[in-house]
Amino acid sequence: MLRKIIPPIASAARNFSICELPAHLQELQKTCHSFADRELKPVAAELDRDARFPAEQIAKLADLGLMRVTVDPEYAGSGLNMLALSLVVEELSRGCGSTGSIVSIHNCLFANLLNRVGAEEQKQHFFGKYSNNSIGVFALSESDAGSDVAALNTKAQREGDFWILNGTKAWVTSAKEAQYGVIFATVDTDLKYKGITAFLLDFDNATGLTVGPNEDKLGIRATSTCNLHLDNVRVRSSNVLGSIGGGFRLAMEQLDRARIGIASQALGIAQAALEAAVGYAEQRIAFGQPLLKLSSVQTRIAEMALRIESTRLLVRKAAVEIDRNERSTKACSMAKWFAGETATFAAHNCLQIMGGMGYVKNMPAERFYRDARITEIYGGVTDVQKTIVAEQVIEQLKGR
């Protein structure tokens, strides 16, 4: 298993160089690169076409320790950091955007959150009860509470040693396949964000929990995206994650980490688009020479490469700031914003280089384009990221 091959290194963030990854992370990167080529690329189009969850591939990733990348070893985790997780998601997304999304969201939004702030008995229960290839969800958004998290309306009412949850959570990734998750609800809507509380939930014995139909999406079609309907779902008080009213802070902290995951997914899609464009342009003959020789094609490739390299630096900077416990909100939002736009830009240019062939489904360019678009939307739309960056920059400059 990967966690045995690559031991956790506490000083990884301190040892990180902008030019070279530490040896154990280089090995991790190679492992995931090889897995993407061998296990994901050959089936990515089929998974997308059939909107089929990659169960076999997820099981193999779990065997490698990649479904609990940042979880402590005593809970069957690999004990690595956010920089490591970023590398994992980037390389897997290069092979299949959907698989990268599943691994990213489970690791960044559920497993890391439980490991980071869960009580000992909570971690023993949830990590111990479920196998490594189990999926956890993060149910925060609602139909009328996406970017405006404080407007959520799912209610939690105290009843003895239980909390009773009622409401509907929207856009829950991997909801169909999940065995457990964290549900955000408010104990008092009048308190706005101060009433939001996080609840850990076992799905297998949650009477009153219903998973809605899978959304028919433009991209990342091998992931399920469903509503969760909660009708008098009972949650033990011992399964409150953090404190009553502390859920908003937890959600915001975790969304910083999620944005690194989404940025890494976008980066992997962009890299796949660049590689596909170069591979096609090398073989395709036009005007008596390979497309790769045309200056217009070279310009597109150069622009793609520049944005990808710039994105990679932003993503790794954000991950390292998280690992150093530094204030990282600005870096995470910058990385997510720029990475999403880079993925769409690279996919667009890949399709343009391939021309008509890029528009057909037996070539990967159109899938890259569809998969890329979500990276500018979920985890906070690009406009929200710009607002966050502006607020952070203004605050920092005013504080000088």
mmCIF file of C-alpha atoms in Angstrom:
data_model
loop_
_atom_site.group_PDB
_atom_site.id
_atom_site.type_symbol
_atom_site.label_atom_id
_atom_site.label_comp_id
_atom_site.label_asym_id
_atom_site.label_seq_id
_atom_site.Cartn_x
_atom_site.Cartn_y
_atom_site.Cartn_z
ATOM 1 C CA MET A 1 0.000 0.000 0.000
ATOM 2 C CA LEU A 2 1.159 3.524 -0.733
ATOM 3 C CA ARG A 3 1.329 4.583 2.896
ATOM 4 C CA LYS A 4 3.896 1.816 3.456
ATOM 5 C CA ILE A 5 5.926 2.774 0.400
ATOM 6 C CA ILE A 6 5.942 6.482 1.180
ATOM 7 C CA PRO A 7 6.177 7.218 4.910
ATOM 8 C CA PRO A 8 4.654 10.429 6.199
ATOM 9 C CA ILE A 9 7.188 13.229 6.462
ATOM 10 C CA ALA A 10 6.202 15.987 8.851
ATOM 11 C CA SER A 11 8.679 18.430 7.355
ATOM 12 C CA ALA A 12 7.476 17.986 3.773
ATOM 13 C CA ALA A 13 6.069 21.500 3.567
ATOM 14 C CA ARG A 14 9.286 23.013 4.912
ATOM 15 C CA ASN A 15 11.380 20.951 2.494
ATOM 16 C CA PHE A 16 9.273 21.889 -0.505
ATOM 17 C CA SER A 17 11.123 23.756 -3.235
ATOM 18 C CA ILE A 18 9.330 25.715 -5.923
ATOM 19 C CA CYS A 19 11.564 23.947 -8.421
ATOM 20 C CA GLU A 20 11.628 20.377 -7.107
ATOM 21 C CA LEU A 21 9.341 18.160 -5.063
ATOM 22 C CA PRO A 22 10.724 16.101 -2.169
ATOM 23 C CA ALA A 23 11.685 12.551 -3.169
ATOM 24 C CA HIS A 24 8.669 10.896 -1.513
ATOM 25 C CA LEU A 25 6.281 13.207 -3.367
ATOM 26 C CA GLN A 26 8.040 12.556 -6.668
ATOM 27 C CA GLU A 27 7.448 8.846 -6.069
ATOM 28 C CA LEU A 28 3.803 9.507 -5.246
ATOM 29 C CA GLN A 29 3.427 11.575 -8.404
ATOM 30 C CA LYS A 30 4.922 8.796 -10.544
ATOM 31 C CA THR A 31 2.630 6.211 -8.967
ATOM 32 C CA CYS A 32 -0.477 8.274 -9.722
ATOM 33 C CA HIS A 33 0.744 9.197 -13.216
ATOM 34 C CA SER A 34 1.194 5.522 -14.027
ATOM 35 C CA PHE A 35 -2.189 4.630 -12.521
ATOM 36 C CA ALA A 36 -3.893 7.274 -14.659
ATOM 37 C CA ASP A 37 -2.279 5.953 -17.847
ATOM 38 C CA ARG A 38 -2.953 2.309 -17.025
ATOM 39 C CA GLU A 39 -6.296 2.320 -15.213
ATOM 40 C CA LEU A 40 -8.131 5.538 -16.075
ATOM 41 C CA LYS A 41 -7.377 6.728 -19.593
ATOM 42 C CA PRO A 42 -8.558 3.475 -21.238
ATOM 43 C CA VAL A 43 -11.986 3.650 -19.544
ATOM 44 C CA ALA A 44 -12.581 7.384 -19.087
ATOM 45 C CA ALA A 45 -14.689 7.796 -22.236
ATOM 46 C CA GLU A 46 -16.826 4.753 -21.376
ATOM 47 C CA LEU A 47 -17.375 5.903 -17.799
ATOM 48 C CA ASP A 48 -18.399 9.320 -19.111
ATOM 49 C CA ARG A 49 -20.725 7.928 -21.763
ATOM 50 C CA ASP A 50 -22.496 5.560 -19.371
ATOM 51 C CA ALA A 51 -22.434 7.953 -16.398
ATOM 52 C CA ARG A 52 -21.013 5.031 -14.415
ATOM 53 C CA PHE A 53 -19.283 5.343 -11.070
ATOM 54 C CA PRO A 54 -15.682 3.999 -11.339
ATOM 55 C CA ALA A 55 -16.106 1.466 -8.543
ATOM 56 C CA GLU A 56 -13.268 -0.822 -9.656
ATOM 57 C CA GLN A 57 -10.831 2.068 -9.978
ATOM 58 C CA ILE A 58 -11.820 3.564 -6.620
ATOM 59 C CA ALA A 59 -11.244 0.181 -4.943
ATOM 60 C CA LYS A 60 -7.738 0.040 -6.418
ATOM 61 C CA LEU A 61 -7.029 3.599 -5.287
ATOM 62 C CA ALA A 62 -8.177 2.657 -1.802
ATOM 63 C CA ASP A 63 -5.699 -0.227 -1.796
ATOM 64 C CA LEU A 64 -2.989 2.335 -2.564
ATOM 65 C CA GLY A 65 -4.067 4.449 0.393
ATOM 66 C CA LEU A 66 -5.372 7.236 -1.842
ATOM 67 C CA MET A 67 -8.870 7.486 -0.397
ATOM 68 C CA ARG A 68 -7.464 8.607 2.967
ATOM 69 C CA VAL A 69 -4.439 10.589 1.842
ATOM 70 C CA THR A 70 -4.354 13.071 4.742
ATOM 71 C CA VAL A 71 -5.861 10.746 7.364
ATOM 72 C CA ASP A 72 -3.602 9.638 10.219
ATOM 73 C CA PRO A 73 -2.154 6.107 9.950
ATOM 74 C CA GLU A 74 -3.971 4.947 13.115
ATOM 75 C CA TYR A 75 -7.218 5.358 11.143
ATOM 76 C CA ALA A 76 -5.929 3.428 8.110
ATOM 77 C CA GLY A 77 -4.768 6.636 6.427
ATOM 78 C CA SER A 78 -1.606 7.502 4.521
ATOM 79 C CA GLY A 79 -0.672 10.369 6.859
ATOM 80 C CA LEU A 80 0.355 12.704 4.040
ATOM 81 C CA ASN A 81 -0.393 16.390 3.544
ATOM 82 C CA MET A 82 -2.362 18.698 1.237
ATOM 83 C CA LEU A 83 0.525 19.061 -1.192
ATOM 84 C CA ALA A 84 0.546 15.286 -1.582
ATOM 85 C CA LEU A 85 -3.231 15.219 -2.041
ATOM 86 C CA SER A 86 -2.971 17.950 -4.671
ATOM 87 C CA LEU A 87 -0.488 15.861 -6.656
ATOM 88 C CA VAL A 88 -2.751 12.813 -6.405
ATOM 89 C CA VAL A 89 -5.806 14.685 -7.693
ATOM 90 C CA GLU A 90 -3.884 16.389 -10.502
ATOM 91 C CA GLU A 91 -2.466 13.144 -11.867
ATOM 92 C CA LEU A 92 -5.729 11.184 -11.553
ATOM 93 C CA SER A 93 -7.702 13.985 -13.218
ATOM 94 C CA ARG A 94 -5.264 13.876 -16.100
ATOM 95 C CA GLY A 95 -6.588 10.365 -16.720
ATOM 96 C CA CYS A 96 -10.250 10.887 -15.815
ATOM 97 C CA GLY A 97 -11.816 14.116 -14.595
ATOM 98 C CA SER A 98 -14.662 12.271 -12.879
ATOM 99 C CA THR A 99 -12.374 9.999 -10.874
ATOM 100 C CA GLY A 100 -10.257 12.975 -9.900
ATOM 101 C CA SER A 101 -13.389 14.746 -8.685
ATOM 102 C CA ILE A 102 -14.532 11.787 -6.568
ATOM 103 C CA VAL A 103 -11.114 11.396 -4.950
ATOM 104 C CA SER A 104 -10.764 15.147 -4.426
ATOM 105 C CA ILE A 105 -14.140 15.776 -2.819
ATOM 106 C CA HIS A 106 -14.062 12.698 -0.583
ATOM 107 C CA ASN A 107 -10.529 13.458 0.626
ATOM 108 C CA CYS A 108 -10.694 17.248 0.871
ATOM 109 C CA LEU A 109 -14.215 17.730 2.169
ATOM 110 C CA PHE A 110 -14.931 14.649 4.255
ATOM 111 C CA ALA A 111 -11.916 12.555 5.238
ATOM 112 C CA ASN A 112 -9.641 15.520 5.942
ATOM 113 C CA LEU A 113 -12.365 17.322 7.894
ATOM 114 C CA LEU A 114 -13.154 14.320 10.099
ATOM 115 C CA ASN A 115 -9.461 13.625 10.718
ATOM 116 C CA ARG A 116 -8.712 17.283 11.421
ATOM 117 C CA VAL A 117 -11.494 18.228 13.856
ATOM 118 C CA GLY A 118 -13.323 15.003 14.752
ATOM 119 C CA ALA A 119 -13.337 13.761 18.336
ATOM 120 C CA GLU A 120 -11.388 10.558 18.978
ATOM 121 C CA GLU A 121 -14.547 8.451 19.328
ATOM 122 C CA GLN A 122 -15.950 9.926 16.098
ATOM 123 C CA LYS A 123 -12.819 9.041 14.157
ATOM 124 C CA GLN A 124 -12.689 5.570 15.706
ATOM 125 C CA HIS A 125 -16.313 4.975 14.738
ATOM 126 C CA PHE A 126 -16.462 6.352 11.199
ATOM 127 C CA PHE A 127 -12.978 5.421 10.011
ATOM 128 C CA GLY A 128 -13.165 2.081 11.821
ATOM 129 C CA LYS A 129 -16.647 1.032 10.744
ATOM 130 C CA TYR A 130 -16.193 1.722 7.033
ATOM 131 C CA SER A 131 -13.583 0.315 4.661
ATOM 132 C CA ASN A 132 -10.945 2.382 2.869
ATOM 133 C CA ASN A 133 -12.954 2.489 -0.351
ATOM 134 C CA SER A 134 -16.054 3.894 1.345
ATOM 135 C CA ILE A 135 -17.229 7.322 0.224
ATOM 136 C CA GLY A 136 -18.098 10.263 2.456
ATOM 137 C CA VAL A 137 -20.054 13.343 1.379
ATOM 138 C CA PHE A 138 -20.112 17.004 2.335
ATOM 139 C CA ALA A 139 -23.710 18.251 2.294
ATOM 140 C CA LEU A 140 -23.613 22.031 2.613
ATOM 141 C CA SER A 141 -25.373 23.611 -0.383
ATOM 142 C CA GLU A 142 -29.125 23.981 -0.825
ATOM 143 C CA SER A 143 -31.213 25.127 -3.767
ATOM 144 C CA ASP A 144 -31.451 28.624 -2.239
ATOM 145 C CA ALA A 145 -28.143 28.557 -0.368
ATOM 146 C CA GLY A 146 -25.161 28.021 -2.636
ATOM 147 C CA SER A 147 -22.659 30.848 -2.465
ATOM 148 C CA ASP A 148 -24.771 32.399 0.318
ATOM 149 C CA VAL A 149 -24.136 29.661 2.873
ATOM 150 C CA ALA A 150 -25.679 31.656 5.730
ATOM 151 C CA ALA A 151 -29.077 31.316 4.016
ATOM 152 C CA LEU A 152 -29.284 27.528 4.432
ATOM 153 C CA ASN A 153 -32.638 26.315 5.723
ATOM 154 C CA THR A 154 -32.092 22.690 6.767
ATOM 155 C CA LYS A 155 -33.089 22.662 10.430
ATOM 156 C CA ALA A 156 -31.756 20.785 13.441
ATOM 157 C CA GLN A 157 -33.974 20.554 16.530
ATOM 158 C CA ARG A 158 -32.802 19.137 19.859
ATOM 159 C CA GLU A 159 -34.765 16.202 21.251
ATOM 160 C CA GLY A 160 -33.141 14.646 24.312
ATOM 161 C CA ASP A 161 -29.855 13.023 23.310
ATOM 162 C CA PHE A 162 -30.632 13.458 19.609
ATOM 163 C CA TRP A 163 -30.861 16.156 16.987
ATOM 164 C CA ILE A 164 -33.697 15.883 14.444
ATOM 165 C CA LEU A 165 -32.763 17.038 10.938
ATOM 166 C CA ASN A 166 -35.277 18.249 8.353
ATOM 167 C CA GLY A 167 -34.573 19.773 4.964
ATOM 168 C CA THR A 168 -33.002 19.133 1.565
ATOM 169 C CA LYS A 169 -29.336 19.407 0.645
ATOM 170 C CA ALA A 170 -28.517 20.000 -3.026
ATOM 171 C CA TRP A 171 -25.665 19.163 -5.402
ATOM 172 C CA VAL A 172 -24.187 16.470 -3.181
ATOM 173 C CA THR A 173 -21.332 14.754 -5.022
ATOM 174 C CA SER A 174 -21.194 10.928 -4.709
ATOM 175 C CA ALA A 175 -24.524 10.906 -2.835
ATOM 176 C CA LYS A 176 -25.606 7.650 -4.519
ATOM 177 C CA GLU A 177 -22.486 5.780 -3.464
ATOM 178 C CA ALA A 178 -21.882 7.338 -0.028
ATOM 179 C CA GLN A 179 -21.923 5.386 3.221
ATOM 180 C CA TYR A 180 -21.517 8.400 5.508
ATOM 181 C CA GLY A 181 -21.150 12.138 5.462
ATOM 182 C CA VAL A 182 -21.280 15.500 7.180
ATOM 183 C CA ILE A 183 -24.588 17.381 7.030
ATOM 184 C CA PHE A 184 -24.794 21.110 7.735
ATOM 185 C CA ALA A 185 -27.986 22.382 9.350
ATOM 186 C CA THR A 186 -29.017 25.374 11.421
ATOM 187 C CA VAL A 187 -30.213 25.192 15.006
ATOM 188 C CA ASP A 188 -31.858 28.614 14.580
ATOM 189 C CA THR A 189 -32.410 30.383 11.231
ATOM 190 C CA ASP A 190 -32.524 33.758 12.982
ATOM 191 C CA LEU A 191 -28.889 33.287 13.972
ATOM 192 C CA LYS A 192 -27.833 33.091 10.305
ATOM 193 C CA TYR A 193 -24.268 31.724 10.067
ATOM 194 C CA LYS A 194 -23.942 31.556 13.866
ATOM 195 C CA GLY A 195 -26.569 28.815 13.981
ATOM 196 C CA ILE A 196 -24.961 26.506 11.425
ATOM 197 C CA THR A 197 -23.814 23.186 12.886
ATOM 198 C CA ALA A 198 -22.108 20.147 11.331
ATOM 199 C CA PHE A 199 -23.521 16.652 11.986
ATOM 200 C CA LEU A 200 -21.856 13.323 11.166
ATOM 201 C CA LEU A 201 -24.307 10.813 9.748
ATOM 202 C CA ASP A 202 -24.220 7.062 9.132
ATOM 203 C CA PHE A 203 -26.241 6.586 5.951
ATOM 204 C CA ASP A 204 -26.896 2.876 6.448
ATOM 205 C CA ASN A 205 -29.113 3.366 9.501
ATOM 206 C CA ALA A 206 -30.405 6.892 8.888
ATOM 207 C CA THR A 207 -34.172 6.442 8.848
ATOM 208 C CA GLY A 208 -35.785 9.303 6.940
ATOM 209 C CA LEU A 209 -32.814 9.912 4.637
ATOM 210 C CA THR A 210 -33.646 9.714 0.928
ATOM 211 C CA VAL A 211 -31.247 10.164 -1.978
ATOM 212 C CA GLY A 212 -32.798 11.945 -4.950
ATOM 213 C CA PRO A 213 -32.254 11.070 -8.625
ATOM 214 C CA ASN A 214 -28.866 11.630 -10.203
ATOM 215 C CA GLU A 215 -28.565 14.906 -12.098
ATOM 216 C CA ASP A 216 -27.903 14.491 -15.848
ATOM 217 C CA LYS A 217 -24.816 16.696 -16.060
ATOM 218 C CA LEU A 218 -22.778 18.264 -18.840
ATOM 219 C CA GLY A 219 -19.474 16.931 -17.487
ATOM 220 C CA ILE A 220 -17.865 14.754 -14.788
ATOM 221 C CA ARG A 221 -20.657 12.356 -15.669
ATOM 222 C CA ALA A 222 -19.151 9.358 -13.864
ATOM 223 C CA THR A 223 -19.854 11.121 -10.565
ATOM 224 C CA SER A 224 -23.307 11.122 -9.027
ATOM 225 C CA THR A 225 -24.810 14.480 -8.053
ATOM 226 C CA CYS A 226 -28.038 14.244 -6.069
ATOM 227 C CA ASN A 227 -30.235 15.912 -3.499
ATOM 228 C CA LEU A 228 -30.361 14.511 0.020
ATOM 229 C CA HIS A 229 -33.824 14.701 1.604
ATOM 230 C CA LEU A 230 -33.889 14.612 5.403
ATOM 231 C CA ASP A 231 -37.256 13.833 6.985
ATOM 232 C CA ASN A 232 -36.931 13.673 10.777
ATOM 233 C CA VAL A 233 -33.481 12.088 10.565
ATOM 234 C CA ARG A 234 -32.167 11.403 14.066
ATOM 235 C CA VAL A 235 -28.513 12.116 14.847
ATOM 236 C CA ARG A 236 -26.940 11.446 18.223
ATOM 237 C CA SER A 237 -25.557 14.462 20.050
ATOM 238 C CA SER A 238 -22.198 12.664 20.118
ATOM 239 C CA ASN A 239 -22.124 13.021 16.318
ATOM 240 C CA VAL A 240 -22.012 16.818 16.339
ATOM 241 C CA LEU A 241 -18.754 17.699 14.579
ATOM 242 C CA GLY A 242 -17.066 20.546 16.386
ATOM 243 C CA SER A 243 -19.391 22.783 18.366
ATOM 244 C CA ILE A 244 -23.019 23.868 18.138
ATOM 245 C CA GLY A 245 -23.011 26.950 15.930
ATOM 246 C CA GLY A 246 -19.447 26.284 14.795
ATOM 247 C CA GLY A 247 -20.361 24.731 11.452
ATOM 248 C CA PHE A 248 -19.936 27.855 9.352
ATOM 249 C CA ARG A 249 -16.312 28.273 10.398
ATOM 250 C CA LEU A 250 -15.630 24.581 9.744
ATOM 251 C CA ALA A 251 -17.231 24.822 6.308
ATOM 252 C CA MET A 252 -15.211 27.890 5.320
ATOM 253 C CA GLU A 253 -11.945 26.325 6.508
ATOM 254 C CA GLN A 254 -12.705 23.129 4.638
ATOM 255 C CA LEU A 255 -13.697 24.942 1.457
ATOM 256 C CA ASP A 256 -10.178 26.392 1.320
ATOM 257 C CA ARG A 257 -8.897 22.828 1.191
ATOM 258 C CA ALA A 258 -11.578 21.835 -1.313
ATOM 259 C CA ARG A 259 -10.487 24.654 -3.604
ATOM 260 C CA ILE A 260 -7.003 23.183 -3.705
ATOM 261 C CA GLY A 261 -8.590 19.887 -4.729
ATOM 262 C CA ILE A 262 -10.725 21.518 -7.432
ATOM 263 C CA ALA A 263 -7.761 23.528 -8.692
ATOM 264 C CA SER A 264 -5.724 20.312 -8.873
ATOM 265 C CA GLN A 265 -8.535 18.612 -10.789
ATOM 266 C CA ALA A 266 -8.644 21.536 -13.227
ATOM 267 C CA LEU A 267 -4.868 21.377 -13.601
ATOM 268 C CA GLY A 268 -4.994 17.681 -14.467
ATOM 269 C CA ILE A 269 -7.683 18.269 -17.096
ATOM 270 C CA ALA A 270 -5.656 21.123 -18.582
ATOM 271 C CA GLN A 271 -2.530 18.956 -18.731
ATOM 272 C CA ALA A 272 -4.472 16.174 -20.457
ATOM 273 C CA ALA A 273 -5.766 18.682 -23.025
ATOM 274 C CA LEU A 274 -2.238 19.934 -23.733
ATOM 275 C CA GLU A 275 -0.893 16.415 -24.175
ATOM 276 C CA ALA A 276 -3.776 15.447 -26.472
ATOM 277 C CA ALA A 277 -3.334 18.590 -28.569
ATOM 278 C CA VAL A 278 0.392 18.019 -29.064
ATOM 279 C CA GLY A 279 -0.126 14.324 -29.822
ATOM 280 C CA TYR A 280 -2.735 15.087 -32.470
ATOM 281 C CA ALA A 281 -0.842 17.994 -34.020
ATOM 282 C CA GLU A 282 2.258 15.836 -34.370
ATOM 283 C CA GLN A 283 0.386 13.233 -36.456
ATOM 284 C CA ARG A 284 -2.032 15.406 -38.450
ATOM 285 C CA ILE A 285 -0.638 16.607 -41.789
ATOM 286 C CA ALA A 286 -1.862 19.882 -43.274
ATOM 287 C CA PHE A 287 -0.318 21.977 -46.038
ATOM 288 C CA GLY A 288 2.319 19.289 -46.454
ATOM 289 C CA GLN A 289 3.582 19.299 -42.876
ATOM 290 C CA PRO A 290 2.462 18.324 -39.363
ATOM 291 C CA LEU A 291 0.163 20.808 -37.657
ATOM 292 C CA LEU A 292 2.814 21.060 -34.972
ATOM 293 C CA LYS A 293 4.985 23.038 -37.403
ATOM 294 C CA LEU A 294 2.382 25.773 -37.934
ATOM 295 C CA SER A 295 3.076 28.971 -36.000
ATOM 296 C CA SER A 296 -0.604 29.420 -35.123
ATOM 297 C CA VAL A 297 -0.678 25.968 -33.515
ATOM 298 C CA GLN A 298 2.599 26.579 -31.718
ATOM 299 C CA THR A 299 1.189 29.824 -30.308
ATOM 300 C CA ARG A 300 -1.833 27.985 -28.888
ATOM 301 C CA ILE A 301 0.415 25.331 -27.344
ATOM 302 C CA ALA A 302 2.705 27.961 -25.838
ATOM 303 C CA GLU A 303 -0.231 29.824 -24.310
ATOM 304 C CA MET A 304 -1.658 26.596 -22.885
ATOM 305 C CA ALA A 305 1.711 25.638 -21.398
ATOM 306 C CA LEU A 306 2.221 29.082 -19.842
ATOM 307 C CA ARG A 307 -1.146 29.004 -18.090
ATOM 308 C CA ILE A 308 -0.652 25.427 -16.909
ATOM 309 C CA GLU A 309 2.769 26.167 -15.422
ATOM 310 C CA SER A 310 1.451 29.321 -13.754
ATOM 311 C CA THR A 311 -1.502 27.392 -12.358
ATOM 312 C CA ARG A 312 0.741 24.648 -11.011
ATOM 313 C CA LEU A 313 2.772 27.175 -9.043
ATOM 314 C CA LEU A 314 -0.355 28.801 -7.608
ATOM 315 C CA VAL A 315 -1.835 25.443 -6.598
ATOM 316 C CA ARG A 316 1.334 24.230 -4.911
ATOM 317 C CA LYS A 317 1.790 27.549 -3.124
ATOM 318 C CA ALA A 318 -1.738 27.274 -1.712
ATOM 319 C CA ALA A 319 -1.207 23.663 -0.630
ATOM 320 C CA VAL A 320 2.058 24.496 1.108
ATOM 321 C CA GLU A 321 0.438 27.402 2.950
ATOM 322 C CA ILE A 322 -2.225 25.008 4.269
ATOM 323 C CA ASP A 323 0.464 22.526 5.310
ATOM 324 C CA ARG A 324 2.370 25.258 7.143
ATOM 325 C CA ASN A 325 -0.819 26.340 8.943
ATOM 326 C CA GLU A 326 -0.497 29.768 7.383
ATOM 327 C CA ARG A 327 -3.363 32.040 6.439
ATOM 328 C CA SER A 328 -4.203 30.571 3.041
ATOM 329 C CA THR A 329 -7.645 31.785 1.942
ATOM 330 C CA LYS A 330 -6.310 34.202 -0.678
ATOM 331 C CA ALA A 331 -3.915 31.635 -2.149
ATOM 332 C CA CYS A 332 -6.622 28.942 -2.283
ATOM 333 C CA SER A 333 -9.103 31.238 -4.027
ATOM 334 C CA MET A 334 -6.447 32.477 -6.464
ATOM 335 C CA ALA A 335 -5.497 28.903 -7.321
ATOM 336 C CA LYS A 336 -9.093 27.774 -7.787
ATOM 337 C CA TRP A 337 -10.029 30.832 -9.887
ATOM 338 C CA PHE A 338 -7.032 30.653 -12.209
ATOM 339 C CA ALA A 339 -7.015 26.849 -12.476
ATOM 340 C CA GLY A 340 -10.665 26.717 -13.537
ATOM 341 C CA GLU A 341 -10.111 29.299 -16.253
ATOM 342 C CA THR A 342 -6.930 27.497 -17.336
ATOM 343 C CA ALA A 343 -8.756 24.171 -17.695
ATOM 344 C CA THR A 344 -11.433 25.752 -19.893
ATOM 345 C CA PHE A 345 -8.798 27.640 -21.906
ATOM 346 C CA ALA A 346 -6.691 24.531 -22.476
ATOM 347 C CA ALA A 347 -9.691 22.381 -23.389
ATOM 348 C CA HIS A 348 -10.934 25.062 -25.805
ATOM 349 C CA ASN A 349 -7.551 25.300 -27.538
ATOM 350 C CA CYS A 350 -7.172 21.533 -27.687
ATOM 351 C CA LEU A 351 -10.514 21.345 -29.460
ATOM 352 C CA GLN A 352 -9.525 24.150 -31.846
ATOM 353 C CA ILE A 353 -6.251 22.431 -32.747
ATOM 354 C CA MET A 354 -8.093 19.177 -33.455
ATOM 355 C CA GLY A 355 -10.693 21.013 -35.514
ATOM 356 C CA GLY A 356 -13.656 18.879 -36.526
ATOM 357 C CA MET A 357 -12.128 15.798 -34.921
ATOM 358 C CA GLY A 358 -12.087 17.601 -31.596
ATOM 359 C CA TYR A 359 -15.851 17.983 -31.764
ATOM 360 C CA VAL A 360 -16.639 14.266 -31.992
ATOM 361 C CA LYS A 361 -17.058 11.901 -29.080
ATOM 362 C CA ASN A 362 -14.469 9.349 -30.156
ATOM 363 C CA MET A 363 -11.787 11.928 -29.330
ATOM 364 C CA PRO A 364 -11.197 13.162 -25.762
ATOM 365 C CA ALA A 365 -11.165 16.922 -26.459
ATOM 366 C CA GLU A 366 -14.918 17.417 -26.113
ATOM 367 C CA ARG A 367 -14.898 15.523 -22.779
ATOM 368 C CA PHE A 368 -12.089 17.714 -21.497
ATOM 369 C CA TYR A 369 -14.154 20.756 -22.405
ATOM 370 C CA ARG A 370 -17.252 19.463 -20.619
ATOM 371 C CA ASP A 371 -15.309 18.324 -17.536
ATOM 372 C CA ALA A 372 -13.394 21.599 -17.293
ATOM 373 C CA ARG A 373 -16.472 23.807 -16.972
ATOM 374 C CA ILE A 374 -17.487 22.566 -13.529
ATOM 375 C CA THR A 375 -14.145 23.629 -12.058
ATOM 376 C CA GLU A 376 -15.204 27.261 -12.538
ATOM 377 C CA ILE A 377 -18.484 26.599 -10.711
ATOM 378 C CA TYR A 378 -18.433 24.204 -7.779
ATOM 379 C CA GLY A 379 -16.583 24.997 -4.599
ATOM 380 C CA GLY A 380 -17.484 28.661 -5.181
ATOM 381 C CA VAL A 381 -17.996 30.192 -8.617
ATOM 382 C CA THR A 382 -15.197 32.261 -10.133
ATOM 383 C CA ASP A 383 -16.958 35.542 -9.340
ATOM 384 C CA VAL A 384 -17.006 34.576 -5.650
ATOM 385 C CA GLN A 385 -13.290 33.739 -5.762
ATOM 386 C CA LYS A 386 -12.544 37.175 -7.189
ATOM 387 C CA THR A 387 -14.499 38.791 -4.353
ATOM 388 C CA ILE A 388 -12.621 36.725 -1.762
ATOM 389 C CA VAL A 389 -9.252 37.623 -3.292
ATOM 390 C CA ALA A 390 -10.144 41.319 -3.396
ATOM 391 C CA GLU A 391 -11.271 41.303 0.240
ATOM 392 C CA GLN A 392 -8.110 39.521 1.334
ATOM 393 C CA VAL A 393 -5.825 41.872 -0.603
ATOM 394 C CA ILE A 394 -7.590 44.982 0.746
ATOM 395 C CA GLU A 395 -7.433 43.671 4.304
ATOM 396 C CA GLN A 396 -3.745 42.851 4.005
ATOM 397 C CA LEU A 397 -2.859 46.242 2.525
ATOM 398 C CA LYS A 398 -4.913 48.144 5.088
ATOM 399 C CA GLY A 399 -3.223 46.187 7.868
ATOM 400 C CA ARG A 400 0.280 47.242 6.918
#
